[in-house]
Coordinates of C-alpha atoms in Angstrom, one line a residue:
M1 CA 18.6 15.3 -10.0
I2 CA 15.2 13.8 -9.1
S3 CA 12.7 16.5 -8.5
E4 CA 11.2 16.9 -5.0
Q5 CA 7.8 16.8 -6.7
T6 CA 8.5 13.3 -8.0
I7 CA 9.8 12.2 -4.6
F8 CA 6.7 13.5 -2.9
Q9 CA 4.5 11.6 -5.3
I10 CA 6.0 8.4 -4.1
I11 CA 5.5 9.5 -0.5
L12 CA 1.9 10.6 -1.1
H13 CA 0.8 7.5 -2.9
G14 CA 2.6 5.3 -0.5
G15 CA 1.0 7.0 2.5
N16 CA -2.4 6.8 0.9
G17 CA -1.9 3.1 0.3
K18 CA -0.8 2.5 3.8
S19 CA -3.8 4.4 5.2
S20 CA -6.2 2.5 3.1
S21 CA -4.6 -0.8 4.2
M22 CA -5.1 0.2 7.9
E23 CA -8.7 1.2 7.2
A24 CA -9.2 -2.3 5.6
I25 CA -8.1 -3.9 8.8
A26 CA -10.4 -1.7 10.9
A27 CA -13.3 -2.5 8.6
A28 CA -12.6 -6.3 8.8
K29 CA -12.3 -6.1 12.6
E30 CA -15.9 -4.7 12.6
G31 CA -17.0 -7.5 10.3
D32 CA -17.5 -5.2 7.2
F33 CA -15.7 -7.3 4.6
V34 CA -17.2 -5.5 1.6
E35 CA -15.6 -2.3 2.9
A36 CA -12.4 -4.0 3.9
N37 CA -11.9 -5.4 0.4
K38 CA -12.8 -2.0 -1.1
K39 CA -10.1 -0.4 1.0
L40 CA -7.6 -3.1 0.0
K41 CA -8.4 -2.3 -3.6
Q42 CA -7.8 1.4 -3.0
A43 CA -4.6 0.6 -1.3
S44 CA -3.4 -1.4 -4.3
E45 CA -4.4 1.4 -6.7
A46 CA -2.4 4.0 -4.7
L47 CA 0.6 1.7 -4.3
N48 CA 0.5 1.0 -8.1
E49 CA 0.7 4.8 -8.7
A50 CA 3.7 5.0 -6.4
H51 CA 5.3 2.0 -8.1
H52 CA 4.7 3.6 -11.5
V53 CA 6.7 6.7 -10.4
Q54 CA 9.4 4.5 -9.0
T55 CA 9.6 2.4 -12.2
Q56 CA 9.9 5.6 -14.3
L57 CA 12.9 6.7 -12.2
I58 CA 14.5 3.2 -12.6
Q59 CA 14.0 3.3 -16.3
N60 CA 15.5 6.8 -16.5
E61 CA 18.6 5.5 -14.6
V62 CA 18.9 2.5 -16.8
N63 CA 18.8 4.8 -19.8
G64 CA 21.7 6.8 -18.5
A65 CA 20.0 9.5 -16.6
N66 CA 21.9 8.9 -13.4
S67 CA 20.9 11.2 -10.5
E68 CA 22.2 11.9 -7.0
V69 CA 20.4 10.0 -4.3
S70 CA 19.1 12.3 -1.6
L71 CA 18.0 11.5 2.0
L72 CA 14.5 12.5 0.9
M73 CA 14.6 9.9 -1.9
V74 CA 15.8 7.3 0.6
H75 CA 12.9 8.2 2.8
A76 CA 10.4 7.9 -0.1
Q77 CA 11.7 4.5 -0.9
D78 CA 11.5 3.4 2.7
H79 CA 8.0 4.8 3.0
L80 CA 6.9 2.9 -0.1
M81 CA 8.4 -0.4 0.9
N82 CA 6.8 -0.2 4.4
A83 CA 3.4 0.7 2.8
L84 CA 3.7 -2.4 0.5
T85 CA 4.4 -4.6 3.5
V86 CA 1.5 -3.1 5.4
R87 CA -0.8 -3.8 2.4
D88 CA 0.4 -7.4 2.2
L89 CA -0.2 -7.9 5.9
A90 CA -3.6 -6.2 5.8
T91 CA -4.6 -8.6 3.0
V92 CA -3.8 -11.6 5.2
I93 CA -5.4 -10.0 8.3
V94 CA -8.6 -9.2 6.5
D95 CA -8.7 -12.8 5.2
L96 CA -8.1 -14.1 8.7
Y97 CA -10.9 -12.0 10.2
E98 CA -13.2 -13.2 7.4
T99 CA -12.3 -16.9 8.0
V100 CA -12.8 -16.6 11.7
S101 CA -16.1 -14.8 11.2
K102 CA -17.4 -17.6 8.9
K103 CA -16.4 -20.2 11.4
E104 CA -18.2 -18.4 14.2
V105 CA -21.4 -18.3 12.0
H106 CA -21.2 -22.0 11.3
K107 CA -20.5 -22.7 14.9
D108 CA -23.8 -21.0 16.0
E109 CA -25.9 -23.0 13.5

């Protein structure tokens, strides 16, 4: 059986990654691209932590330690996958804001 502590690590790190991604978008919207990129880096670090936990569970299963899948584990996986998607979209959105900002600066010159 996968421990609840392990499952909550995936949820925690996934949630932190998603929050940092959303903060990156907000910073980019305000034109603070240094902060936006810092938040994207934090998001990736948190999601890497969640992915590390997930990978360990997969390796355990491959090595014969099968476990019962709970609704909580399904929720954790769903939470992580959504957080990864938000991070990927936030990266594109930050880049888009930065591109538009640069074009506006050159337009005014």
